[in-house]
PDB file of C-alpha atoms in Angstrom:
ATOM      1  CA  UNK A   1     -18.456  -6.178  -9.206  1.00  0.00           C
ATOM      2  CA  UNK A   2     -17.980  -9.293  -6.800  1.00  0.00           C
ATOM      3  CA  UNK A   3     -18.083  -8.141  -3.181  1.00  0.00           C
ATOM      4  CA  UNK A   4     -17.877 -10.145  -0.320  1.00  0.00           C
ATOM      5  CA  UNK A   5     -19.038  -9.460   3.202  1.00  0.00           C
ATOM      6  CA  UNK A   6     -18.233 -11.150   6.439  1.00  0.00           C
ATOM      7  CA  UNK A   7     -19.907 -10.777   9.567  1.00  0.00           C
ATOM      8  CA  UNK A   8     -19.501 -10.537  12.726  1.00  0.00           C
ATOM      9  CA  UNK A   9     -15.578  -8.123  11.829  1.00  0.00           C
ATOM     10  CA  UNK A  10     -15.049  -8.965  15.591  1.00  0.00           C
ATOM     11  CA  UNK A  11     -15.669 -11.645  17.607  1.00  0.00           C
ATOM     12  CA  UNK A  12     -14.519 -12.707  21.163  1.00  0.00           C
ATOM     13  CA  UNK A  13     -15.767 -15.689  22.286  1.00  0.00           C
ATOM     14  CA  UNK A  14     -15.471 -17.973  25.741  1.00  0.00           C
ATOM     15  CA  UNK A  15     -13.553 -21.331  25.497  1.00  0.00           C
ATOM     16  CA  UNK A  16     -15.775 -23.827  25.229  1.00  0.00           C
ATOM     17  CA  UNK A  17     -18.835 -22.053  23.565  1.00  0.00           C
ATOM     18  CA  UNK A  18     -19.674 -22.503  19.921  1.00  0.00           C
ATOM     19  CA  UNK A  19     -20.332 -19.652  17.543  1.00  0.00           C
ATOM     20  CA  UNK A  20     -20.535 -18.826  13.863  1.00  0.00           C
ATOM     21  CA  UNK A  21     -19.100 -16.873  11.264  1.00  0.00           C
ATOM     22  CA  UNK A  22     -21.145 -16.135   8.064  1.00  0.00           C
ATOM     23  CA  UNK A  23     -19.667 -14.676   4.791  1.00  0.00           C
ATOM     24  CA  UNK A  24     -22.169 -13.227   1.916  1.00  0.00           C
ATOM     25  CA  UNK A  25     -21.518 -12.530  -1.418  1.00  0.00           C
ATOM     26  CA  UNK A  26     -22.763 -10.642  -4.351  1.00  0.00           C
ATOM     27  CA  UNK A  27     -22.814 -12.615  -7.434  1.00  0.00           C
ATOM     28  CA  UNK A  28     -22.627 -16.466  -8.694  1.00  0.00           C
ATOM     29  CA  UNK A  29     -19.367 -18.613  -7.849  1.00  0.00           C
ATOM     30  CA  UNK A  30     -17.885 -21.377  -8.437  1.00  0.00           C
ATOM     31  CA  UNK A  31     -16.031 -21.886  -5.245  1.00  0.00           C
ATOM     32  CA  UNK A  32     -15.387 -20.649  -1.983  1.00  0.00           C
ATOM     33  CA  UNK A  33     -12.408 -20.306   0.109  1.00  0.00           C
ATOM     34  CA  UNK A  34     -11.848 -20.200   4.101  1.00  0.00           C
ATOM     35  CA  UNK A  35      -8.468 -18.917   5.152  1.00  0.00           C
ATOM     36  CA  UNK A  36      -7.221 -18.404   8.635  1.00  0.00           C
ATOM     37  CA  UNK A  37      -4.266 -15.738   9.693  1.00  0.00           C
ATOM     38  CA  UNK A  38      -2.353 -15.698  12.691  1.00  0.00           C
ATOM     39  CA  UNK A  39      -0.850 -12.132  13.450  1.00  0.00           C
ATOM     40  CA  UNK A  40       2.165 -11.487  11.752  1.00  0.00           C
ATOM     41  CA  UNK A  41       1.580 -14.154   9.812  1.00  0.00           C
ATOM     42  CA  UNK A  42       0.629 -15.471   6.125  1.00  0.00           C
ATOM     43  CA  UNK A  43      -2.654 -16.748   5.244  1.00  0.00           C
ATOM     44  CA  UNK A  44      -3.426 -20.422   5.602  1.00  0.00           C
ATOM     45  CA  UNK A  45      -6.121 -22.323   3.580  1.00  0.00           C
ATOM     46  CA  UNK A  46      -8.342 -24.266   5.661  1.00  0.00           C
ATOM     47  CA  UNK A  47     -11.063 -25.097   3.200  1.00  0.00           C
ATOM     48  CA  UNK A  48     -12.314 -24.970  -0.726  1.00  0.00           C
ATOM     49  CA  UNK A  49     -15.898 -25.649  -0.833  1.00  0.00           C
ATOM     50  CA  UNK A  50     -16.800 -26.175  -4.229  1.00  0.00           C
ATOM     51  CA  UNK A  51     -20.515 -27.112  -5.033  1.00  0.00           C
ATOM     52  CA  UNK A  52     -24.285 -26.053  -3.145  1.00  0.00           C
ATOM     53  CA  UNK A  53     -24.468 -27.850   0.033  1.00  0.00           C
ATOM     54  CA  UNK A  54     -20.552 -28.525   0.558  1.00  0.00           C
ATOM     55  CA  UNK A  55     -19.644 -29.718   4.112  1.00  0.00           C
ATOM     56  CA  UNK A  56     -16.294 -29.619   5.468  1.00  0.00           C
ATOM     57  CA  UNK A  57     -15.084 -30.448   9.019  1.00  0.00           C
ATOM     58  CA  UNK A  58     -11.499 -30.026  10.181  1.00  0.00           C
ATOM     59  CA  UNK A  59     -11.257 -30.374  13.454  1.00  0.00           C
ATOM     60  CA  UNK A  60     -13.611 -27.608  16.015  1.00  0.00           C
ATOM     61  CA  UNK A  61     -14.220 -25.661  12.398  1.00  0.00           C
ATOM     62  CA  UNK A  62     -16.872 -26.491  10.020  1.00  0.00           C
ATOM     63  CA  UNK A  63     -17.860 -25.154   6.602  1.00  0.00           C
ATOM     64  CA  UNK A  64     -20.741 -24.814   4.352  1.00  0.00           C
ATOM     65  CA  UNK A  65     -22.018 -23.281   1.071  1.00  0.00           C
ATOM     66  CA  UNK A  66     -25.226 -22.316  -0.087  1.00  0.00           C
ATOM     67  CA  UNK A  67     -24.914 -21.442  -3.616  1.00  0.00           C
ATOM     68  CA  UNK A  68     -28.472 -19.955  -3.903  1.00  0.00           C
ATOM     69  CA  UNK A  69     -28.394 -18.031  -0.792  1.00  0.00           C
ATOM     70  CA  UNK A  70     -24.684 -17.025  -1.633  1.00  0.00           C
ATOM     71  CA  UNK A  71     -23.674 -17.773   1.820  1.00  0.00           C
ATOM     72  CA  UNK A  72     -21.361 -19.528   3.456  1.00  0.00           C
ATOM     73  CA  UNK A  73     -21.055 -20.778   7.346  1.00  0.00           C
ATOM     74  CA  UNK A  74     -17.828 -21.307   9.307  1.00  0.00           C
ATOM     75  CA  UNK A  75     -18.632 -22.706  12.762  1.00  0.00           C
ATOM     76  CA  UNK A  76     -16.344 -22.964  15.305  1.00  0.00           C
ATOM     77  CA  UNK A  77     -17.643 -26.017  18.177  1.00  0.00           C
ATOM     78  CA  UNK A  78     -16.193 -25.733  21.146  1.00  0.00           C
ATOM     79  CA  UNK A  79     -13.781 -22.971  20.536  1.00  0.00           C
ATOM     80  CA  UNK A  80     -10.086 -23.190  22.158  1.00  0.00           C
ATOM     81  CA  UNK A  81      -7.473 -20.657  22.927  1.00  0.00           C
ATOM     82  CA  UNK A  82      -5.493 -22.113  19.421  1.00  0.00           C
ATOM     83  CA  UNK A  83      -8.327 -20.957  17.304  1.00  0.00           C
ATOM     84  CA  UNK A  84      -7.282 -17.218  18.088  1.00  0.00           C
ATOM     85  CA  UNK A  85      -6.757 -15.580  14.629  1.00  0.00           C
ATOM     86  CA  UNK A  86      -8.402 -13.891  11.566  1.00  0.00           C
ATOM     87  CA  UNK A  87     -10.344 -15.675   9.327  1.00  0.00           C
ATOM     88  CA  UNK A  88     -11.254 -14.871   5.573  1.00  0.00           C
ATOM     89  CA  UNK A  89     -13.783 -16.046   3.156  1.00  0.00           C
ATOM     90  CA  UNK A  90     -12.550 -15.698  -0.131  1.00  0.00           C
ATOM     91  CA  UNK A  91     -14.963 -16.158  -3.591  1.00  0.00           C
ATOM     92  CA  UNK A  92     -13.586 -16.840  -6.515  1.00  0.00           C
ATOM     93  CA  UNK A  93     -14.343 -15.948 -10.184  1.00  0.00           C
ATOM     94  CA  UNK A  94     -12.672 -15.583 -13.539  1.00  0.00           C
ATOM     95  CA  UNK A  95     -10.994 -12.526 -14.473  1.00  0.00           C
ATOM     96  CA  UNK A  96      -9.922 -11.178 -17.886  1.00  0.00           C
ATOM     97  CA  UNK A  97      -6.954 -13.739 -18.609  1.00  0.00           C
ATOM     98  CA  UNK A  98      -7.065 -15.416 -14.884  1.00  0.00           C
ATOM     99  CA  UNK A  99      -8.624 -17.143 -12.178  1.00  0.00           C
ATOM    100  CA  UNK A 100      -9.153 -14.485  -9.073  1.00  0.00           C
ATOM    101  CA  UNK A 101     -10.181 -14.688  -5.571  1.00  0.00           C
ATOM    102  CA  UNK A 102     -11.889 -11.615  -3.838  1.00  0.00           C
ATOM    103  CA  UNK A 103     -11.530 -11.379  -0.042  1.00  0.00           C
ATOM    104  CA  UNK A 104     -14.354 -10.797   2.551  1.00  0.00           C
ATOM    105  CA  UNK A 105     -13.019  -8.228   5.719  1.00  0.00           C
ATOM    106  CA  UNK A 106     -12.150 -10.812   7.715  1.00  0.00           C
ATOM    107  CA  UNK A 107     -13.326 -11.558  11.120  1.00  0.00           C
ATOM    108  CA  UNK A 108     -11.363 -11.483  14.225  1.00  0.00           C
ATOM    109  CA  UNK A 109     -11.503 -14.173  16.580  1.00  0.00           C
ATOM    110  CA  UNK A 110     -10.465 -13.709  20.269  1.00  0.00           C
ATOM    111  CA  UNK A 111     -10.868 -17.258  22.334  1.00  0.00           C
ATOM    112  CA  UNK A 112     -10.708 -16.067  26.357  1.00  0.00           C
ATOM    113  CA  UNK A 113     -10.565 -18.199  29.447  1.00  0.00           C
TER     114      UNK A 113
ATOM    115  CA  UNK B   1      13.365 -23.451   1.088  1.00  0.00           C
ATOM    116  CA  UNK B   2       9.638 -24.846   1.169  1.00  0.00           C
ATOM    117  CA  UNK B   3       6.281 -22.880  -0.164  1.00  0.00           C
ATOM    118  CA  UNK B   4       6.168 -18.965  -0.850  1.00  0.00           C
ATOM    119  CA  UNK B   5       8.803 -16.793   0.931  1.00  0.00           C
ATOM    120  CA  UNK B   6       9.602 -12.824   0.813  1.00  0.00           C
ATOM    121  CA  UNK B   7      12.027 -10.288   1.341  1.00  0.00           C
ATOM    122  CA  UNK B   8      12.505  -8.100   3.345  1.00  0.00           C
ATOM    123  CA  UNK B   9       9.859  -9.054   6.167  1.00  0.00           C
ATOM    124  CA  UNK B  10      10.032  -5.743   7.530  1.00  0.00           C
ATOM    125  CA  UNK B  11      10.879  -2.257   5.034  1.00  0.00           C
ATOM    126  CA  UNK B  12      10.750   1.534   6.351  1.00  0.00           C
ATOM    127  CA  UNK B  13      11.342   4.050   3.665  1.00  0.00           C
ATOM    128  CA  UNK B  14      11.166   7.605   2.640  1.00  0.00           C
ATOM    129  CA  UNK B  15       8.464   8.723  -0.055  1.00  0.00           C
ATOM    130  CA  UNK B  16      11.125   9.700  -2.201  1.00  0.00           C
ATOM    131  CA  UNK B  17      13.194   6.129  -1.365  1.00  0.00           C
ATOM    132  CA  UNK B  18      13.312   3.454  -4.369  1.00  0.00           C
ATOM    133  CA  UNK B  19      13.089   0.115  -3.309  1.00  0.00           C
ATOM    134  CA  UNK B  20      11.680  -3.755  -4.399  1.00  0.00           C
ATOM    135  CA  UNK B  21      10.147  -6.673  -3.041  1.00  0.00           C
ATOM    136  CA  UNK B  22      11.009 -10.164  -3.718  1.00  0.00           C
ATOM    137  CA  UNK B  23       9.101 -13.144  -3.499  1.00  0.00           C
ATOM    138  CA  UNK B  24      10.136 -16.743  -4.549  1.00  0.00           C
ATOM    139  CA  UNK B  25       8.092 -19.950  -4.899  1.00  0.00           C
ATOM    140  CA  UNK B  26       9.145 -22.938  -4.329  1.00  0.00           C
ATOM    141  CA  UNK B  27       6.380 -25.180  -5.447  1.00  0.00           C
ATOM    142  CA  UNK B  28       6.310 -25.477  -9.106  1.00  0.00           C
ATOM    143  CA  UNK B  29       3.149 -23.122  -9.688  1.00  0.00           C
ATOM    144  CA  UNK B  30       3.037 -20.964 -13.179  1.00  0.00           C
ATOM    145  CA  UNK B  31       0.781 -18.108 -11.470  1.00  0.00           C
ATOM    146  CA  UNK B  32       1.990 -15.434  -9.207  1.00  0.00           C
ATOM    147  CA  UNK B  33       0.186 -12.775  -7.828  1.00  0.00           C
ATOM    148  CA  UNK B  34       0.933  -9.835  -5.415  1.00  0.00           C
ATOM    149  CA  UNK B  35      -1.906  -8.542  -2.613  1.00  0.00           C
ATOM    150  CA  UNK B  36      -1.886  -5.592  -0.543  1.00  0.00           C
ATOM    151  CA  UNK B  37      -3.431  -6.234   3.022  1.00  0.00           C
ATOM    152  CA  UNK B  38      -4.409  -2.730   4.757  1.00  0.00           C
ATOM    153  CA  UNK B  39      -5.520  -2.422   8.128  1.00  0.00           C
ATOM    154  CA  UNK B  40     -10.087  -2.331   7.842  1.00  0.00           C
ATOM    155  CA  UNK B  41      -9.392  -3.002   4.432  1.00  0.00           C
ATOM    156  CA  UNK B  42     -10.406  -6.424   2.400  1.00  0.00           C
ATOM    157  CA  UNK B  43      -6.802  -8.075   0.464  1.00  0.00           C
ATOM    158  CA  UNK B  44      -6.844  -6.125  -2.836  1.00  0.00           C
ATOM    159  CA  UNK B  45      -5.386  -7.996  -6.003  1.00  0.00           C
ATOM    160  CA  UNK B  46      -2.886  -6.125  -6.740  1.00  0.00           C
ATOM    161  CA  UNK B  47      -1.241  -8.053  -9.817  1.00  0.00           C
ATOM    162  CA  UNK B  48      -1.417 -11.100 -11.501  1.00  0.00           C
ATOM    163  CA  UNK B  49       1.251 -13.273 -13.774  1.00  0.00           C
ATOM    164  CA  UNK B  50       0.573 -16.320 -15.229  1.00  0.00           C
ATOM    165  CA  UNK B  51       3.843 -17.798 -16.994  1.00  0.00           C
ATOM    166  CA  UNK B  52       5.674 -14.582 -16.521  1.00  0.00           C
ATOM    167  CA  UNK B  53       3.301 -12.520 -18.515  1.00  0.00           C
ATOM    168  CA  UNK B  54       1.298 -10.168 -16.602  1.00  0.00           C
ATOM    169  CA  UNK B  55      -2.910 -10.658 -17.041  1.00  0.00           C
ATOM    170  CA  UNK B  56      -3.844  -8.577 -14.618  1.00  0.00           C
ATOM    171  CA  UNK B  57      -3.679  -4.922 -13.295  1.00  0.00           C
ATOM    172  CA  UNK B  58      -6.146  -3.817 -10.919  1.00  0.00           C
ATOM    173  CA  UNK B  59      -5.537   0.236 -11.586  1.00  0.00           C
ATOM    174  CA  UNK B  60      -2.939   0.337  -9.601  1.00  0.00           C
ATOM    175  CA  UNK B  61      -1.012   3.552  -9.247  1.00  0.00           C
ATOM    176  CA  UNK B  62       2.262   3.383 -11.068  1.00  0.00           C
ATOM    177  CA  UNK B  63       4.654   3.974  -8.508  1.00  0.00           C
ATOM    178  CA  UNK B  64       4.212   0.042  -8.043  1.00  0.00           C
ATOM    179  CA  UNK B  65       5.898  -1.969 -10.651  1.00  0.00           C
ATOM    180  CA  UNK B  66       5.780  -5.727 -10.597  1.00  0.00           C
ATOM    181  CA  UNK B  67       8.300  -7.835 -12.461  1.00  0.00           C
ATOM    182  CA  UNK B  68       8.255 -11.583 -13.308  1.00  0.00           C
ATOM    183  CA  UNK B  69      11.625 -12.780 -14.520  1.00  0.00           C
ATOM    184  CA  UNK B  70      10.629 -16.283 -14.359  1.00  0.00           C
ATOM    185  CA  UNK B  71       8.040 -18.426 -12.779  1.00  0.00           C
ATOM    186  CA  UNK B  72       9.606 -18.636  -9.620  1.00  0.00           C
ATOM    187  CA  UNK B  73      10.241 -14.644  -9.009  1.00  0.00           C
ATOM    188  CA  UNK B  74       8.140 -12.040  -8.843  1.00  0.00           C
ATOM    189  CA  UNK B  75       9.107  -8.919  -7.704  1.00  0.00           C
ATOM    190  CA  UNK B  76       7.226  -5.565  -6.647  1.00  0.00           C
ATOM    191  CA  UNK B  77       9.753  -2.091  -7.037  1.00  0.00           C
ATOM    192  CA  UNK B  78       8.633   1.151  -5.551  1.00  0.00           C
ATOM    193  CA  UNK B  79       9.364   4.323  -6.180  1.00  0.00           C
ATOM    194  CA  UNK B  80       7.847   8.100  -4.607  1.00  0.00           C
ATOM    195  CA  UNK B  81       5.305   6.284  -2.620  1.00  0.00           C
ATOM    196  CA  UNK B  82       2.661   7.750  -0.335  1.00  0.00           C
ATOM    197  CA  UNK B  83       2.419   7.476   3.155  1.00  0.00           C
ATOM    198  CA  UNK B  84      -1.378   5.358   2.176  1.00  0.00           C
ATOM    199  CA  UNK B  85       1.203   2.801   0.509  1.00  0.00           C
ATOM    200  CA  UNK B  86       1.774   1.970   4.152  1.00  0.00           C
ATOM    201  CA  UNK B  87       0.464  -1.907   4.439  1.00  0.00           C
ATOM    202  CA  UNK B  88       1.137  -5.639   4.400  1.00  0.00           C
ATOM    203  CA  UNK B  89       2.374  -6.820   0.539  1.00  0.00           C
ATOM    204  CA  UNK B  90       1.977 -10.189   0.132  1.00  0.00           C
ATOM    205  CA  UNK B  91       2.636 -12.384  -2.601  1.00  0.00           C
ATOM    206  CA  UNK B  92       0.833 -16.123  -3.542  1.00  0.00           C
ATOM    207  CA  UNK B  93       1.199 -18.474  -5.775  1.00  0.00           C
ATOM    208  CA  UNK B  94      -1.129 -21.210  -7.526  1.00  0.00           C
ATOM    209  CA  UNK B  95      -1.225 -23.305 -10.878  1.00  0.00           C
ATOM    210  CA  UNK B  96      -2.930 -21.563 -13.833  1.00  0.00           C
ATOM    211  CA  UNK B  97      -6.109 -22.074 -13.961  1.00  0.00           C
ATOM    212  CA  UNK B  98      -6.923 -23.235 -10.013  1.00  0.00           C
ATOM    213  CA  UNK B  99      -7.765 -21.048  -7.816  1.00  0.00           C
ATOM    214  CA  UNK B 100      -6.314 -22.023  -4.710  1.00  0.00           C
ATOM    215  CA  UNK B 101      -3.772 -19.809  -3.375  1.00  0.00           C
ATOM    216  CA  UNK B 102      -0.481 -20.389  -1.312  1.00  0.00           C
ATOM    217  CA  UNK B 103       0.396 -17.255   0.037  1.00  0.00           C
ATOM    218  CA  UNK B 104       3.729 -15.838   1.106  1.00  0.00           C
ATOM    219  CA  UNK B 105       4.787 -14.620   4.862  1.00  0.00           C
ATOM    220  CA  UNK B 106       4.582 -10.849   3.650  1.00  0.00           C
ATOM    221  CA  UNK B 107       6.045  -8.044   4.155  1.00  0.00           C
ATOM    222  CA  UNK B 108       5.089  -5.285   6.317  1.00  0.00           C
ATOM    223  CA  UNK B 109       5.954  -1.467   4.219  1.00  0.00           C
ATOM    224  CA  UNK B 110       5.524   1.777   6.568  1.00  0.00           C
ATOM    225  CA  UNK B 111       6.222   4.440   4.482  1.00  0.00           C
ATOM    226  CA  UNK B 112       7.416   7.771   6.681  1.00  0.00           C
TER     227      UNK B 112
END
């Protein structure tokens, strides 16, 4: 079974500091999804990382994957009050008859003054 | 309409209510999918159709019971649930085959 674990679950951080957000999982992949939520909201993609050593910047959020470690980075530079939200790692795999994604926990981000 | 929406946003009922959920795509995908977000709990795949045929059941209990007229629709009806059932349902859409996921607004279910 595929599990996925993100850490830190919560995370409050000061504007203008830069932190990460690491996401582990159990067994080989082929990709690897970042998604963000706002509250009350749907999940947006952000990124698809897709082979060992993927970079992807958008913005104050960057993302890696290390396939052999099975981990992937999300770091946030210079974090802003806008970058409040929850934000998944998802790992996908195929399934009997489709293509499925498996969620990490999430990890909420408070930005404060 | 643009991208994935749902109805209702918002649903209250009684365990012994009978109701659905609808979502609609708008985007020309072939694969629909329904998750259930509860609160300390990873999104659980709940189902999963590609080209209105279901290919995917992750043991769920059957007082949830998706339907997939078409490749646009994709609907979730419940009947006797449990106050447990209480969570956000939301539905996403993708092409068969790629994995990337365009997810619907939700909706939020309490169940009293």
């Amino acid at each position: 079974e595929l599990k996925v674990e993100q850490n830190p679950l919560f995370l409050s951080m000061q504007e203008g500091k830069n932190y990460t957000i690491y996401c582990n999982y159990s067994t080989t992949s082929d990709r690897l999804y970042w998604y963000r939520q706002d509250p009350g909201k749907s999940l947006e993609s952000l990124f698809v990382l897709l082979s060992n050593g993927a970079v992807k910047q958008e913005g104050r959020l960057m993302a890696s994957l290390d396939t052999k470690a099975r981990l992937s980075t999300l770091h946030i530079t210079a974090a802003v009050h806008d970058l409040s939200a929850t934000y998944f790692c998802a790992v996908g795999y195929s399934g009997a008859g489709s293509y499925q994604l498996t969620f990490g926990k999430g990890t909420k981000l408070s930005v404060i003054p | 309409e643009t991208g994935v929406t749902q109805t209702p946003r918002h649903l209250v009922m009684g365990m012994t209510n009978k109701k659905s959920l609808k979502c609609e795509q708008h985007l020309g995908h072939n694969a629909m999918y329904w998750y259930k977000q509860s609160a300390k709990k990873p999104l659980e795949l709940m189902f999963v159709y590609n080209f209105k045929e279901q290919t995917e059941n992750n043991s769920v209990p059957s007082r949830f019971s998706p339907e997939c007229p078409n490749s646009s629709h994709l609907f979730l009806h419940l009947h006797t649930l449990q106050p447990e059932d209480s969570a956000l349902y939301l539905c996403a859409s993708s092409q068969v085959g790629q994995s990337k996921l365009y997810f619907g607004p939700g909706t939020r279910l309490t169940v009293t």
